[in-house]
């Protein structure tokens, strides 16, 4: 199964880094969508099938916290897992994100291993050898 | 933690992890003039229990190297050239985000603003106006490209000011 992924960050270089890291981690991707802020991301989620969201917190227009709150309040979006990738270092703020339903938190700077581990935590284990570079579909 | 040490440790970790760029050791740079001086100045403001900003000063070659490494492309790749400012902004943002908990502890909340690019004149003016109580600065080099990282504080982490 290939995952449709949405990358939400106001920095193109970070979105490119995450996309590259996902590829390096052997996570099978279908379509990779990009959004520069929470508002664009909500629009993309409402108009496309998204399996997994990687989102920053500090963004212009609509930040990641508000986006996650709006996703939680929307029945159609509330089940999409969100992995937050941020420089955020405040435990208080990170605790609030967990309470709002995020599924994993990755601190910038990140390594391919931390991204892979976060995806594994959210979607379950996958067998790299069996699937070549893919997930076990049992996770879904 | 000492602000200068926190700046150094944070910058070293961020450059290494995000851009695979390692600080030159003193032996490598001893007596050698740097291949380039800083020409890009990236500022990230923050606000919380104390407020201020972090400024990263770096040259073109270093910026290209960082962008290329972050993207996983060659240094002469046009993609890297296009994204040097974005790369410096993100590195500065990561340094700021990781520096604040080192200075203030893990609990306090800060709002970090988007990186902005300032002129060398403005940066030099900020440096000239700084006092030992209002921040800290470090100089380092990566592949003989000189860089500076400065922390400008308004109100100390311990709330003394």
Coordinates of N, CA, C and O in Angstrom, one line a residue, chain A residues 26-120:
Chain A
X26 N 12.5 4.4 3.2 CA 11.8 3.2 2.6 C 10.3 3.2 2.8 O 9.7 2.1 2.6
X27 N 9.7 4.3 3.1 CA 8.3 4.4 3.2 C 7.6 4.6 1.9 O 7.9 5.5 1.1
X28 N 6.8 3.6 1.5 CA 6.2 3.7 0.1 C 5.2 4.8 0.0 O 4.2 4.8 0.7
X29 N 5.5 5.7 -0.9 CA 4.5 6.9 -1.0 C 3.8 6.8 -2.4 O 4.4 6.4 -3.4
X30 N 2.6 7.3 -2.3 CA 1.8 7.5 -3.5 C 2.0 8.9 -3.9 O 3.1 9.3 -4.3
X31 N 1.0 9.7 -3.7 CA 1.1 11.2 -4.0 C 1.6 11.9 -2.8 O 1.3 11.6 -1.7
X32 N 2.5 12.9 -3.1 CA 3.0 13.8 -2.0 C 2.5 15.2 -2.3 O 2.8 15.8 -3.3
X33 N 1.6 15.6 -1.4 CA 1.0 17.0 -1.5 C 1.8 18.0 -0.6 O 2.3 17.6 0.5
X34 N 1.9 19.2 -1.0 CA 2.5 20.2 -0.3 C 1.5 21.3 0.1 O 0.7 21.7 -0.7
X35 N 1.7 21.9 1.4 CA 0.9 23.0 1.8 C 1.8 23.9 2.6 O 2.7 23.5 3.3
X36 N 1.6 25.2 2.4 CA 2.5 26.2 3.1 C 2.0 26.6 4.5 O 2.7 27.3 5.2
X37 N 0.8 26.3 4.8 CA 0.2 26.7 6.1 C -1.0 25.8 6.4 O -1.4 25.0 5.5
X38 N -1.5 26.0 7.6 CA -2.6 25.1 8.0 C -3.9 25.3 7.2 O -4.6 24.3 6.9
X39 N -4.1 26.5 6.7 CA -5.3 26.7 5.9 C -5.3 26.0 4.5 O -6.2 25.3 4.2
X40 N -4.1 26.1 3.9 CA -3.9 25.4 2.6 C -4.0 23.9 2.9 O -4.6 23.1 2.0
X41 N -3.5 23.4 4.0 CA -3.5 22.0 4.3 C -4.9 21.5 4.5 O -5.2 20.4 4.0
X42 N -5.7 22.2 5.2 CA -7.1 21.8 5.4 C -7.8 21.7 4.1 O -8.6 20.7 3.8
X43 N -7.6 22.6 3.2 CA -8.2 22.6 1.9 C -7.7 21.3 1.1 O -8.5 20.7 0.5
X44 N -6.4 21.1 1.2 CA -5.9 19.9 0.5 C -6.5 18.6 1.1 O -6.9 17.7 0.3
X45 N -6.7 18.5 2.4 CA -7.2 17.3 3.0 C -8.7 17.1 2.6 O -9.2 16.0 2.5
X46 N -9.4 18.2 2.4 CA -10.8 18.1 2.1 C -11.1 17.7 0.7 O -12.1 17.2 0.3
X47 N -10.0 17.9 -0.2 CA -10.2 17.6 -1.6 C -9.4 16.4 -2.1 O -9.5 16.1 -3.3
X48 N -8.7 15.8 -1.2 CA -7.8 14.7 -1.7 C -7.8 13.6 -0.6 O -8.0 13.9 0.6
X49 N -7.5 12.4 -1.0 CA -7.3 11.3 0.0 C -5.9 11.4 0.6 O -4.9 11.3 -0.1
X50 N -5.9 11.6 1.9 CA -4.6 11.8 2.6 C -4.5 10.7 3.7 O -5.4 10.5 4.5
X51 N -3.4 10.0 3.7 CA -3.1 8.9 4.7 C -2.4 9.4 5.9 O -2.5 8.9 7.0
X52 N -1.5 10.4 5.7 CA -0.6 10.8 6.7 C -0.2 12.3 6.5 O 0.1 12.7 5.4
X53 N -0.2 13.1 7.6 CA 0.2 14.5 7.5 C 1.4 14.7 8.4 O 1.5 14.3 9.5
X54 N 2.4 15.4 7.8 CA 3.6 15.9 8.5 C 3.4 17.4 8.6 O 3.3 18.1 7.5
X55 N 3.3 17.9 9.8 CA 3.0 19.4 9.9 C 4.0 20.1 10.9 O 4.3 19.6 11.9
X56 N 4.3 21.3 10.5 CA 5.1 22.2 11.3 C 4.1 22.9 12.3 O 2.9 22.8 12.1
X57 N 4.6 23.6 13.2 CA 3.7 24.4 14.1 C 3.7 25.9 13.8 O 2.7 26.5 13.6
X58 N 4.9 26.4 13.8 CA 5.0 27.9 13.5 C 4.9 28.2 12.0 O 5.9 27.9 11.3
X59 N 3.7 28.6 11.6 CA 3.5 28.9 10.1 C 2.7 30.2 10.1 O 1.8 30.4 10.9
X60 N 2.8 31.0 9.0 CA 1.9 32.1 8.8 C 0.5 31.7 8.4 O 0.3 30.5 8.1
X61 N -0.4 32.6 8.4 CA -1.8 32.4 8.0 C -2.6 31.6 9.0 O -3.5 32.0 9.7
X62 N -2.2 30.3 9.1 CA -2.8 29.4 10.1 C -1.7 28.5 10.6 O -1.1 27.7 9.8
X63 N -1.5 28.5 11.9 CA -0.4 27.7 12.4 C -0.8 26.2 12.6 O -2.0 25.9 12.4
X64 N 0.1 25.4 13.0 CA -0.2 23.9 13.1 C -1.1 23.6 14.2 O -1.9 22.7 14.1
X65 N -1.1 24.4 15.3 CA -1.9 24.1 16.5 C -3.4 24.3 16.0 O -4.3 23.5 16.3
X66 N -3.7 25.4 15.4 CA -5.0 25.7 14.9 C -5.5 24.7 13.9 O -6.6 24.2 13.9
X67 N -4.6 24.3 13.0 CA -4.9 23.3 12.0 C -5.3 22.0 12.7 O -6.3 21.4 12.3
X68 N -4.6 21.6 13.7 CA -4.8 20.3 14.4 C -6.2 20.4 15.1 O -7.0 19.4 15.1
X69 N -6.4 21.6 15.7 CA -7.7 21.7 16.4 C -8.9 21.7 15.4 O -9.9 21.0 15.7
X70 N -8.7 22.2 14.3 CA -9.8 22.2 13.3 C -10.0 20.8 12.7 O -11.1 20.4 12.4
X71 N -8.9 20.1 12.6 CA -9.0 18.7 12.1 C -9.8 17.8 13.1 O -10.6 17.0 12.8
X72 N -9.5 18.1 14.4 CA -10.1 17.3 15.5 C -11.6 17.6 15.5 O -12.4 16.7 15.9
X73 N -12.0 18.8 15.1 CA -13.4 19.1 15.2 C -14.2 18.7 13.9 O -15.4 18.9 13.8
X74 N -13.5 18.2 12.9 CA -14.1 17.9 11.7 C -14.1 16.3 11.5 O -13.0 15.7 11.4
X75 N -15.3 15.8 11.5 CA -15.4 14.3 11.5 C -14.6 13.7 10.3 O -14.0 12.6 10.5
X76 N -14.6 14.3 9.2 CA -14.0 13.8 8.0 C -12.5 13.8 8.1 O -11.8 13.0 7.4
X77 N -11.9 14.7 8.9 CA -10.5 14.8 9.0 C -9.9 14.3 10.3 O -8.6 14.1 10.4
X78 N -10.7 14.1 11.3 CA -10.2 13.8 12.6 C -9.4 12.5 12.7 O -8.6 12.3 13.6
X79 N -9.6 11.6 11.7 CA -9.0 10.3 11.8 C -7.6 10.3 11.0 O -6.9 9.3 11.1
X80 N -7.3 11.4 10.3 CA -6.0 11.4 9.6 C -4.9 11.6 10.6 O -4.9 12.6 11.4
X81 N -3.9 10.7 10.7 CA -2.9 10.9 11.7 C -1.9 12.0 11.3 O -1.6 12.2 10.1
X82 N -1.5 12.8 12.3 CA -0.6 13.9 12.1 C 0.7 13.7 12.9 O 0.6 13.4 14.1
X83 N 1.8 13.8 12.2 CA 3.1 13.8 12.8 C 3.6 15.3 12.8 O 3.7 15.9 11.7
X84 N 3.8 15.8 14.0 CA 4.3 17.2 14.0 C 5.8 17.2 13.9 O 6.5 16.4 14.6
X85 N 6.4 18.0 13.0 CA 7.8 18.1 12.8 C 8.1 19.6 13.1 O 7.8 20.4 12.3
X86 N 8.7 19.9 14.2 CA 8.9 21.3 14.6 C 10.1 21.5 15.5 O 10.7 20.6 16.1
X87 N 10.5 22.8 15.6 CA 11.6 23.1 16.5 C 11.0 23.4 17.9 O 11.8 23.7 18.8
X88 N 9.7 23.3 18.0 CA 9.1 23.6 19.3 C 9.8 22.8 20.5 O 10.0 21.6 20.4
X89 N 10.2 23.5 21.5 CA 10.9 22.9 22.6 C 10.2 23.0 23.9 O 10.6 22.4 24.9
X90 N 9.0 23.6 23.9 CA 8.3 23.8 25.2 C 7.5 22.5 25.5 O 6.6 22.2 24.7
X91 N 7.7 21.9 26.6 CA 7.0 20.7 27.0 C 5.5 21.0 27.2 O 4.6 20.2 26.8
X92 N 5.2 22.2 27.7 CA 3.9 22.7 27.9 C 3.1 22.7 26.6 O 2.0 22.2 26.5
X93 N 3.7 23.3 25.5 CA 3.0 23.3 24.2 C 2.9 22.0 23.6 O 1.9 21.6 23.0
X94 N 4.0 21.2 23.7 CA 4.0 19.8 23.1 C 2.9 19.0 23.8 O 2.2 18.2 23.1
X95 N 2.7 19.1 25.1 CA 1.7 18.3 25.8 C 0.3 18.7 25.3 O -0.6 17.9 25.1
X96 N 0.1 20.0 25.0 CA -1.1 20.5 24.5 C -1.4 19.9 23.1 O -2.5 19.5 22.8
X97 N -0.3 19.7 22.3 CA -0.5 19.1 21.0 C -0.9 17.6 21.1 O -1.8 17.1 20.4
X98 N -0.3 16.9 22.1 CA -0.7 15.5 22.3 C -2.2 15.4 22.7 O -2.9 14.6 22.2
X99 N -2.6 16.3 23.6 CA -4.0 16.3 24.0 C -4.9 16.6 22.8 O -6.1 16.2 22.8
X100 N -4.4 17.4 21.8 CA -5.2 17.7 20.7 C -5.2 16.6 19.6 O -5.8 16.7 18.5
X101 N -4.5 15.5 19.9 CA -4.6 14.3 19.1 C -3.5 14.0 18.1 O -3.6 13.2 17.3
X102 N -2.4 14.7 18.2 CA -1.3 14.4 17.3 C -0.8 13.0 17.6 O -1.0 12.5 18.8
X103 N -0.2 12.3 16.7 CA 0.2 10.9 16.8 C 1.7 10.7 17.1 O 2.1 9.7 17.5
X104 N 2.5 11.7 16.7 CA 3.9 11.6 17.0 C 4.5 13.1 16.9 O 3.9 13.9 16.2
X105 N 5.6 13.2 17.6 CA 6.3 14.5 17.5 C 7.7 14.3 17.2 O 8.4 13.5 17.8
X106 N 8.2 15.0 16.2 CA 9.6 14.9 15.8 C 10.2 16.3 15.9 O 9.7 17.2 15.3
X107 N 11.3 16.4 16.6 CA 12.0 17.7 16.8 C 12.9 17.9 15.7 O 13.7 17.0 15.3
X108 N 12.9 19.1 15.1 CA 13.9 19.5 14.2 C 15.2 19.9 14.9 O 15.1 20.6 16.0
X109 N 16.4 19.6 14.5 CA 16.6 18.9 13.2 C 16.4 17.4 13.4 O 16.5 16.9 14.5
X110 N 16.0 16.7 12.3 CA 15.6 15.3 12.4 C 16.5 14.5 11.5 O 17.3 15.0 10.7
X111 N 16.5 13.2 11.8 CA 17.3 12.2 11.0 C 16.3 11.3 10.2 O 15.1 11.2 10.7
X112 N 16.7 10.6 9.2 CA 15.8 9.7 8.6 C 15.2 8.7 9.6 O 14.1 8.3 9.5
X113 N 16.1 8.3 10.5 CA 15.6 7.3 11.5 C 14.5 7.8 12.4 O 13.5 7.1 12.7
X114 N 14.5 9.1 12.8 CA 13.5 9.6 13.6 C 12.2 9.7 12.9 O 11.1 9.4 13.4
X115 N 12.3 10.0 11.6 CA 11.0 10.1 10.7 C 10.5 8.7 10.6 O 9.3 8.5 10.7
X116 N 11.4 7.7 10.2 CA 10.9 6.4 10.1 C 10.3 5.8 11.3 O 9.2 5.2 11.3
X117 N 10.9 6.1 12.5 CA 10.4 5.6 13.8 C 9.0 6.2 14.1 O 8.1 5.6 14.6
X118 N 8.9 7.5 13.7 CA 7.6 8.2 14.0 C 6.5 7.5 13.1 O 5.4 7.3 13.6
X119 N 6.8 7.3 11.8 CA 5.8 6.7 10.9 C 5.5 5.3 11.4 O 4.3 4.9 11.4
X120 N 6.5 4.5 11.9 CA 6.3 3.2 12.4 C 5.4 3.2 13.6 O 4.5 2.4 13.8

